[in-house]
C-alpha positions as a LaTeX table, in Angstrom:
\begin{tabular}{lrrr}
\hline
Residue & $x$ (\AA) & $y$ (\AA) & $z$ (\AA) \\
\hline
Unk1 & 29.67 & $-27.20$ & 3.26 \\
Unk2 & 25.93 & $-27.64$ & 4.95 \\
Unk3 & 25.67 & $-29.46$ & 8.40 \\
Unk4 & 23.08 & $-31.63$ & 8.42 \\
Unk5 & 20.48 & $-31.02$ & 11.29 \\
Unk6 & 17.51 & $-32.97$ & 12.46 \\
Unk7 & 14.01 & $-31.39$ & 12.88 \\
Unk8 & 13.24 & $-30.57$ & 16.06 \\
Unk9 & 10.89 & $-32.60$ & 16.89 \\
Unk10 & 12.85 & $-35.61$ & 16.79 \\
Unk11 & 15.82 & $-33.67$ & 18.78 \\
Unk12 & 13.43 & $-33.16$ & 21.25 \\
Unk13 & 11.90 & $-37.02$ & 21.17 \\
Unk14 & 15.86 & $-38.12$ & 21.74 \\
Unk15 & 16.37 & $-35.59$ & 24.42 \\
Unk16 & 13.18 & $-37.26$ & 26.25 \\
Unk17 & 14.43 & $-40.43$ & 25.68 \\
Unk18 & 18.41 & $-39.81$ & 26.88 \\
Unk19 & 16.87 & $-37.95$ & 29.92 \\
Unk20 & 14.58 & $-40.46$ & 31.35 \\
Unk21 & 17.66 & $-42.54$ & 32.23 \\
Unk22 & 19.59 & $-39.83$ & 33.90 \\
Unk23 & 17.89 & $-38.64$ & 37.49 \\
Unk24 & 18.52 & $-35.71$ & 38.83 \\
Unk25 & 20.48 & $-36.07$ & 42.24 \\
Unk26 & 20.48 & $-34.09$ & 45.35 \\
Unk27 & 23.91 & $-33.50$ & 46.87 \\
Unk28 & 23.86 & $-35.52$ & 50.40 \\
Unk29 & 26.58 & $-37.94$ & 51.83 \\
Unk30 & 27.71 & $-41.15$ & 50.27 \\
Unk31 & 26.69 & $-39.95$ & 46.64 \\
Unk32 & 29.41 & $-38.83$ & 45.00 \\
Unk33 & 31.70 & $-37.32$ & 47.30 \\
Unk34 & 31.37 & $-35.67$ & 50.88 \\
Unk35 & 29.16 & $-32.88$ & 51.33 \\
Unk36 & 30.43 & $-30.50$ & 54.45 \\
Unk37 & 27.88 & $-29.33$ & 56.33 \\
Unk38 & 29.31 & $-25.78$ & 57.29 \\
Unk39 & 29.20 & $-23.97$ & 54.02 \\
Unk40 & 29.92 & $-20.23$ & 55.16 \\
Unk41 & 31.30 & $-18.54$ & 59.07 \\
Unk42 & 31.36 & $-15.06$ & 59.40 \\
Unk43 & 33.20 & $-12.97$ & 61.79 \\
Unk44 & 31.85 & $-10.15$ & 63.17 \\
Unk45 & 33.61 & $-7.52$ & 65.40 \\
Unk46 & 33.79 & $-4.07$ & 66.82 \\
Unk47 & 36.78 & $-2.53$ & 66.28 \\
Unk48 & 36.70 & 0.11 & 68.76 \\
Unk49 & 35.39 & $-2.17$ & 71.60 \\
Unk50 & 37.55 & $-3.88$ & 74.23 \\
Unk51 & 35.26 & $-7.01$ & 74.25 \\
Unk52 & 36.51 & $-7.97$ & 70.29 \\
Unk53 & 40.19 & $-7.28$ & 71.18 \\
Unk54 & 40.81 & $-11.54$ & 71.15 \\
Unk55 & 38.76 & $-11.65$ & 68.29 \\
Unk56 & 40.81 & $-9.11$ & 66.36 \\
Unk57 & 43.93 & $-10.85$ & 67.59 \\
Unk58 & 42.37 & $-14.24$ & 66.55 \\
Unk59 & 41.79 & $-12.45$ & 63.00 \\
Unk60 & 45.35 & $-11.58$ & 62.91 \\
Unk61 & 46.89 & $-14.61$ & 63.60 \\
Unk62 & 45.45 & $-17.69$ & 63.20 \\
Unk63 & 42.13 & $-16.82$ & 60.76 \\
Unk64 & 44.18 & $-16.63$ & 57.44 \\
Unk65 & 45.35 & $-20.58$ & 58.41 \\
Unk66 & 41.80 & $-21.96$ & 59.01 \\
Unk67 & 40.61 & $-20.54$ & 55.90 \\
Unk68 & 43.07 & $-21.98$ & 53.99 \\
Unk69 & 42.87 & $-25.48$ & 55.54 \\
Unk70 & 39.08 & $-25.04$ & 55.50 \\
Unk71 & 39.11 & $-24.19$ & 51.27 \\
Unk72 & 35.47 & $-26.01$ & 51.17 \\
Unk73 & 34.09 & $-23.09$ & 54.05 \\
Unk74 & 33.34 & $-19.41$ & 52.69 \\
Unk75 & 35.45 & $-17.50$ & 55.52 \\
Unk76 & 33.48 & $-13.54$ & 56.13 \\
Unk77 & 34.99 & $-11.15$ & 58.37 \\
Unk78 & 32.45 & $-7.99$ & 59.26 \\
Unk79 & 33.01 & $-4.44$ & 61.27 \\
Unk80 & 29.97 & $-4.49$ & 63.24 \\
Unk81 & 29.53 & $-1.46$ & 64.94 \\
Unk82 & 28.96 & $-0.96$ & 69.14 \\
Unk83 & 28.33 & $-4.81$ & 69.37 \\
Unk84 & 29.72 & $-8.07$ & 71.10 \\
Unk85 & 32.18 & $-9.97$ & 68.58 \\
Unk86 & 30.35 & $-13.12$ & 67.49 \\
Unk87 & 30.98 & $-16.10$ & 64.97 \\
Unk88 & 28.02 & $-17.17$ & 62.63 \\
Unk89 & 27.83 & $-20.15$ & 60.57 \\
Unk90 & 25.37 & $-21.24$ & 58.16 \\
Unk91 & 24.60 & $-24.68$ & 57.07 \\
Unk92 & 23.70 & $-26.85$ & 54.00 \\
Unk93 & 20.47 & $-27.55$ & 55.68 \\
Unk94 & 19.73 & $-23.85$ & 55.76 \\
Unk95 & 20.08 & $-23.62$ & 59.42 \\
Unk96 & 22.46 & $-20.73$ & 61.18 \\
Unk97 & 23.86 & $-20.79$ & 64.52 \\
Unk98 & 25.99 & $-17.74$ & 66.44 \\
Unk99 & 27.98 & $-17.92$ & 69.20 \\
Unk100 & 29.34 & $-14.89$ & 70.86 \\
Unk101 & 32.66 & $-15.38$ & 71.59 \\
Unk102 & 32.78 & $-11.56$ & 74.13 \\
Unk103 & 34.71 & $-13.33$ & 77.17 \\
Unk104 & 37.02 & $-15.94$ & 75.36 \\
Unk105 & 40.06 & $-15.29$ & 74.92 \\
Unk106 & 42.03 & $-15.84$ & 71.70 \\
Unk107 & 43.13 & $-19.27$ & 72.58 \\
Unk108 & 39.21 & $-20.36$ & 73.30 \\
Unk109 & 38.26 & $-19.26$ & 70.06 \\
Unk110 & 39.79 & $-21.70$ & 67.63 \\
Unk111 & 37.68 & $-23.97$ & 69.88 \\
Unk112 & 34.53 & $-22.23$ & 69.17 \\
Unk113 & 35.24 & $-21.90$ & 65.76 \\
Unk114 & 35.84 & $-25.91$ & 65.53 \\
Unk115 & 32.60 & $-26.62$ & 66.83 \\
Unk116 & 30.69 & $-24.37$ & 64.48 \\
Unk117 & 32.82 & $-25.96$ & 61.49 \\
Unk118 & 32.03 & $-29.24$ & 63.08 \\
Unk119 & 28.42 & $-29.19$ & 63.81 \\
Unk120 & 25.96 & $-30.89$ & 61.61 \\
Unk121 & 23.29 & $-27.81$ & 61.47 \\
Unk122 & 20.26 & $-29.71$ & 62.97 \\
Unk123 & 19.06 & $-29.02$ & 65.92 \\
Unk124 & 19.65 & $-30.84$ & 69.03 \\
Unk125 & 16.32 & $-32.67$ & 70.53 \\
Unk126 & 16.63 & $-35.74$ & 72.52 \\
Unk127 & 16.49 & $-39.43$ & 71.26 \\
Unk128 & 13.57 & $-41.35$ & 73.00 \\
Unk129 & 14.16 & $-44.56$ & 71.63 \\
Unk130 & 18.26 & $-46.25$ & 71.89 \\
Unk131 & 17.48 & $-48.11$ & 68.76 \\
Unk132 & 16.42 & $-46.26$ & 65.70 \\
Unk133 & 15.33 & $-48.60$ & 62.55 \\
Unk134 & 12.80 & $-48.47$ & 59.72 \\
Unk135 & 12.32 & $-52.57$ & 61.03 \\
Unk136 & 11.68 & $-52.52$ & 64.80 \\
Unk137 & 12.40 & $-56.36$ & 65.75 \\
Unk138 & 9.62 & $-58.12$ & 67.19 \\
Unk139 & 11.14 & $-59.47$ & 70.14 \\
Unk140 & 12.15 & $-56.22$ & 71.67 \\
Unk141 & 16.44 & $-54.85$ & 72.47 \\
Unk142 & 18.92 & $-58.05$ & 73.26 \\
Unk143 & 20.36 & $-58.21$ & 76.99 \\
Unk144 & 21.99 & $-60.98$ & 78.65 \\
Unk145 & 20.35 & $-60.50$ & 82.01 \\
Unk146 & 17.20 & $-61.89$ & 79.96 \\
Unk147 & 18.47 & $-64.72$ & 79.49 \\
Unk148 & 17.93 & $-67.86$ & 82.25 \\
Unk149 & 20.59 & $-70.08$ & 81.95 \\
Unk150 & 24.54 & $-69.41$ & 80.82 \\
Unk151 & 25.90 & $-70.59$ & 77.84 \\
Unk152 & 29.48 & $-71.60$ & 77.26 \\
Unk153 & 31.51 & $-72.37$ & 74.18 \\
Unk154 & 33.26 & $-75.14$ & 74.88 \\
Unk155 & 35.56 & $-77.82$ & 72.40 \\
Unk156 & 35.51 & $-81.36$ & 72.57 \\
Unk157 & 38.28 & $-81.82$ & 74.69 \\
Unk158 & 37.28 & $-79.59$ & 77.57 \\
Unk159 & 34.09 & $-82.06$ & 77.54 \\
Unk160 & 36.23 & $-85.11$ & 77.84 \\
Unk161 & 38.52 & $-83.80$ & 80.72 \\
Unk162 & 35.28 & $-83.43$ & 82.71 \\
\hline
\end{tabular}
C-alpha cells in the first residue's frame, strides 16, 4: 500500500503558514510556570583542611535533604585541594556568586546555602527613585502632609447631630 505524500514545496508553504502563529517564548516568570532562579550550587571543600571540617559535616548530614527538597537545583560537591571550603551558585541570568563559608559552623551553613538558593542573581545597586513606572504621573508621589485642609467621611446622621 503507497502513502500518499505532498511535494515539498507545499509541506514547506504549510509549515510557514502553521509557524507564523506559534512564537517562540523565552522561559521567564508568569509564562507558563515558575522559573527558579538558582539553577546549579556547588560545594567545594578540602578534605584534609581543618577550615572545611563543618562543611564536610554539613555534606554528611543535612546536604542529601536539601537536594532532594531542592529537585529543580543541580546539587555539585568538589575536592578542592589546599583551599577554603566555599558554596557557588549559578543563575538563570548567567550570573555566579561564592561565598566562603571557612568560619561558619555547620549550623550557619544551611543559612548560607538558603540565601544563595534564594537570591535572584542580579546584582545589588541602589534604587534612586521609590516609585518605578513606565508612566511617571504628572503630579509628582501622593502625601497627606500636602494636602491643606482635612477631610472626613462622614454619614448623614453625624451631620444632623451637629
Amino acid at each position: 500500500m503507497a502513502s500518499f505524500r505532498l511535494p515539498r514545496v507545499l509541506n514547506d508553504v504549510i509549515r510557514a503558514h502553521n509557524d507564523q502563529f506559534i512564537k517562540p517564548v523565552k522561559p521567564k516568570n508568569g509564562v507558563g510556570a515558575f522559573v527558579f532562579p538558582c539553577r546549579k550550587l556547588v560545594f567545594n571543600y578540602c578534605e584534609r583542611s581543618g577550615s572545611s571540617k563543618s562543611m564536610m559535616e554539613y555534606l554528611q548530614t543535612e546536604a542529601v535533604k536539601f537536594a532532594q527538597s531542592n529537585p529543580q537545583i543541580e546539587v555539585i560537591v568538589q575536592p578542592r585541594p589546599s583551599k577554603h571550603p566555599i558554596v557557588r551558585a549559578f543563575y538563570t541570568n548567567g550570573q555566579q556568586k561564592t561565598k566562603c563559608v571557612r568560619k561558619c559552623s555547620a549550623g550557619e551553613i544551611p543559612e548560607v546555602v538558603k540565601s544563595l538558593r534564594d537570591h535572584s542573581g542580579h546584582k545589588l545597586h541602589r534604587w534612586n527613585r521609590y516609585v518605578i513606572s513606565d508612566t511617571p504621573s504628572v503630579r509628582g508621589i501622593y502625601s497627606p502632609f500636602h494636602v491643606k485642609e482635612v477631610h472626613e467621611i462622614s454619614d448623614q446622621r453625624s451631620r444632623q447631630q451637629k
